[in-house]
Tab-separated table of C-alpha atoms in Angstrom:
chain	number	residue	atom	x	y	z
L	186	MET	CA	-12.163	2.770	14.964
L	187	ALA	CA	-13.782	6.091	14.027
L	188	LYS	CA	-11.808	8.514	11.863
L	189	GLY	CA	-11.296	10.990	14.740
L	190	LYS	CA	-9.967	8.228	16.971
L	191	GLN	CA	-7.752	6.988	14.126
L	192	ASP	CA	-6.274	10.471	13.682
L	193	GLU	CA	-5.667	10.711	17.439
L	194	ALA	CA	-3.903	7.339	17.371
L	195	TRP	CA	-1.552	8.502	14.610
L	196	GLY	CA	-0.934	11.613	16.715
L	197	VAL	CA	0.150	9.346	19.577
L	198	PHE	CA	2.433	7.499	17.122
L	199	GLY	CA	3.974	10.888	16.282
L	200	GLU	CA	4.412	11.885	19.920
L	201	LEU	CA	6.140	8.583	20.639
L	202	LEU	CA	8.395	9.097	17.634
L	203	LYS	CA	9.342	12.589	18.796
L	204	ASP	CA	10.062	11.374	22.347
L	205	ARG	CA	12.246	8.505	21.121
L	206	ARG	CA	14.041	10.661	18.571
L	207	GLU	CA	14.835	13.362	21.128
L	208	ALA	CA	15.934	10.739	23.673
L	209	ALA	CA	18.382	9.456	21.043
L	210	GLY	CA	19.722	12.993	20.624
L	211	LEU	CA	18.779	13.182	16.942
L	212	SER	CA	17.267	16.073	14.995
L	213	GLN	CA	14.460	15.413	12.541
L	214	SER	CA	16.967	15.824	9.707
L	215	GLU	CA	19.435	13.380	11.261
L	216	LEU	CA	16.767	10.722	11.792
L	217	GLY	CA	15.392	11.349	8.314
L	218	ALA	CA	18.805	10.832	6.748
L	219	ARG	CA	19.229	7.540	8.588
L	220	VAL	CA	15.838	6.173	7.525
L	221	PHE	CA	16.010	7.588	3.961
L	222	VAL	CA	13.305	10.278	4.215
L	223	SER	CA	13.564	14.039	4.693
L	224	GLY	CA	13.623	15.693	8.078
L	225	GLY	CA	10.439	17.509	7.097
L	226	TYR	CA	8.757	14.169	6.506
L	227	ILE	CA	9.773	13.053	10.018
L	228	GLY	CA	8.172	16.267	11.293
L	229	LEU	CA	4.936	15.406	9.499
L	230	PHE	CA	4.952	11.956	11.142
L	231	GLU	CA	5.526	13.545	14.549
L	232	GLN	CA	2.583	15.905	14.031
L	233	GLY	CA	0.329	13.037	12.950
L	234	ILE	CA	-0.189	14.690	9.565
L	235	ARG	CA	1.437	11.935	7.503
L	236	LYS	CA	1.594	8.218	8.140
L	237	PRO	CA	4.868	6.432	7.419
L	238	GLN	CA	5.046	3.378	5.205
L	239	LEU	CA	5.808	0.092	6.935
L	240	ASP	CA	9.392	-0.025	5.684
L	241	VAL	CA	10.001	3.439	7.154
L	242	ALA	CA	8.503	2.398	10.513
L	243	LYS	CA	10.840	-0.621	10.532
L	244	ARG	CA	13.879	1.533	9.757
L	245	ILE	CA	12.877	3.940	12.535
L	246	ASP	CA	12.795	0.949	14.903
L	247	GLU	CA	16.287	-0.067	13.769
L	248	VAL	CA	17.803	3.403	14.094
L	249	LEU	CA	16.154	4.223	17.441
L	250	GLN	CA	16.589	0.633	18.701
L	251	THR	CA	12.995	0.373	19.907
L	252	GLY	CA	12.557	-3.376	19.532
L	253	GLY	CA	9.816	-3.087	16.904
L	254	ILE	CA	7.519	-0.603	18.687
L	255	PHE	CA	6.889	1.480	15.573
L	256	GLU	CA	6.308	-1.544	13.329
L	257	ARG	CA	3.808	-3.063	15.789
L	258	THR	CA	2.026	0.262	16.259
L	259	TRP	CA	1.887	0.817	12.493
L	260	ARG	CA	0.380	-2.640	11.907
L	261	LYS	CA	-2.206	-2.120	14.643
L	262	LEU	CA	-3.275	1.270	13.308
L	263	ILE	CA	-3.460	0.109	9.689
L	264	ASN	CA	-5.480	-2.988	10.618
L	265	GLU	CA	-7.947	-0.824	12.551
L	266	SER	CA	-8.322	1.734	9.766
L	267	PRO	CA	-11.935	2.446	8.782
L	268	TYR	CA	-10.640	2.682	5.201
L	269	ALA	CA	-8.909	-0.700	5.109
L	270	SER	CA	-11.445	-2.036	2.588
L	271	TYR	CA	-10.710	0.840	0.174
L	272	PHE	CA	-7.185	-0.274	-0.690
L	273	HIS	CA	-6.754	-1.958	-4.054
L	274	VAL	CA	-3.170	-2.540	-5.163
L	275	LEU	CA	-2.571	-3.004	-8.842
L	276	PRO	CA	0.303	-5.479	-9.160
L	277	ARG	CA	3.127	-4.725	-11.566
L	278	SER	CA	2.242	-7.887	-13.427
L	279	ALA	CA	-0.893	-6.074	-14.653
L	280	GLY	CA	1.368	-3.961	-16.857
L	281	ALA	CA	1.055	-0.358	-17.964
L	282	HIS	CA	-2.219	1.509	-17.598
L	283	ALA	CA	-3.643	4.938	-18.396
L	284	TYR	CA	-3.292	6.353	-14.881
L	285	MET	CA	0.230	5.159	-13.973
L	286	THR	CA	1.621	8.654	-13.779
L	287	GLY	CA	-1.208	10.380	-11.977
L	288	THR	CA	-4.466	10.124	-10.123
L	289	LEU	CA	-8.089	9.921	-11.130
L	290	LYS	CA	-11.059	10.982	-9.055
L	291	LEU	CA	-14.519	10.127	-10.350
L	292	MET	CA	-17.310	12.246	-8.894
L	293	GLU	CA	-21.075	11.851	-9.031
L	294	PHE	CA	-23.577	14.453	-7.879
L	295	ALA	CA	-27.332	14.359	-7.246
L	296	ASP	CA	-27.931	17.575	-9.170
L	297	ALA	CA	-25.221	17.542	-11.866
L	298	PRO	CA	-23.701	15.135	-14.396
L	299	PRO	CA	-20.687	13.057	-13.339
L	300	THR	CA	-17.244	14.602	-13.657
L	301	ALA	CA	-13.691	13.373	-13.337
L	302	TYR	CA	-10.520	15.025	-12.081
L	303	THR	CA	-7.110	13.866	-13.237
L	304	GLU	CA	-3.844	14.994	-11.771
L	305	THR	CA	-0.327	14.433	-13.031
L	306	GLU	CA	3.049	15.654	-11.898
L	307	TYR	CA	2.602	19.184	-13.232
L	308	SER	CA	-1.126	19.802	-13.648
L	309	GLY	CA	-4.667	18.862	-12.797
L	310	THR	CA	-7.669	18.790	-15.116
L	311	LEU	CA	-11.382	18.768	-14.420
L	312	LEU	CA	-13.176	16.683	-17.037
L	313	ASP	CA	-16.856	17.415	-17.621
L	314	ASP	CA	-17.395	16.220	-21.192
L	315	PRO	CA	-19.736	13.209	-20.741
L	316	ALA	CA	-17.897	11.130	-23.375
L	317	VAL	CA	-14.512	11.761	-21.764
L	318	VAL	CA	-15.885	11.054	-18.270
L	319	LYS	CA	-17.326	7.785	-19.594
L	320	GLN	CA	-13.873	6.828	-20.956
L	321	ALA	CA	-12.315	7.590	-17.566
L	322	GLN	CA	-14.953	5.455	-15.841
L	323	ARG	CA	-14.231	2.550	-18.191
L	324	ALA	CA	-10.471	2.886	-17.626
L	325	TYR	CA	-11.080	2.825	-13.867
L	326	ASP	CA	-13.293	-0.260	-14.204
L	327	HIS	CA	-10.481	-2.034	-16.079
L	328	LEU	CA	-8.034	-1.144	-13.296
L	329	ARG	CA	-10.408	-2.483	-10.617
L	330	VAL	CA	-10.682	-5.799	-12.452
L	331	ALA	CA	-6.891	-6.173	-12.539
L	332	ALA	CA	-6.355	-5.009	-8.929
L	333	LEU	CA	-5.919	-7.253	-5.922
L	334	SER	CA	-8.746	-7.658	-3.429
L	335	PRO	CA	-8.712	-5.281	-0.425
L	336	GLU	CA	-7.469	-8.104	1.809
L	337	ALA	CA	-4.675	-9.128	-0.564
L	338	SER	CA	-3.784	-5.461	-1.074
L	339	LEU	CA	-3.425	-4.858	2.679
L	340	ASP	CA	-1.356	-8.024	3.026
L	341	LEU	CA	0.975	-6.805	0.302
L	342	ILE	CA	1.161	-3.280	1.763
L	343	GLY	CA	2.074	-4.731	5.144
L	344	SER	CA	4.678	-7.121	3.777
L	345	ASP	CA	8.311	-6.661	2.882
L	346	ARG	CA	7.507	-7.318	-0.775
L	347	ILE	CA	6.767	-3.685	-1.634
L	348	GLY	CA	9.994	-2.084	-2.666
L	349	GLY	CA	11.423	-5.581	-2.987
L	350	GLU	CA	14.876	-6.877	-2.299
L	351	ASP	CA	16.516	-4.205	-4.426
L	352	TYR	CA	15.390	-1.432	-2.096
L	353	ARG	CA	16.533	-3.162	1.094
L	354	ARG	CA	19.864	-4.069	-0.462
L	355	CYS	CA	20.347	-0.428	-1.497
L	356	ALA	CA	19.427	0.790	2.006
L	357	ARG	CA	22.019	-1.496	3.634
L	358	THR	CA	24.873	-0.330	1.429
L	359	THR	CA	24.201	3.382	1.739
């Protein structure tokens, strides 16, 4: 599915969510509180700007009593994603790593040396020192070796194992 079509499909997901939420007589904030996200986040789903995680789609199904519509739609859209092969989950068993608390973007250009951009909770940094960029590339290579394959990553993302039992137990008692 092309990216434009994929975005349209998530927009349809959002329209369906809005219709079902309004039919249930709930505001975005009320639905958000019941599925453990903010009302603003529900609004982003409805606009097709953000995509919910599978556990959120399942909780939406439970609250709106849709018989699994949102879970099935989520699975279909994720499986058809043109980016499905880009997902690499690093399992917790791999232990701590240099980029646990932020992101790393490695960039290569035809007319300039490679650079890296790191972002943490409070700041972002553009790295252009070749030695530092090389270190970032090596750190990324180590992460890729420890990560799951794209197929195993998608299986894990689509399973109930992310968040684990602790999260579901907490959600039921709240």
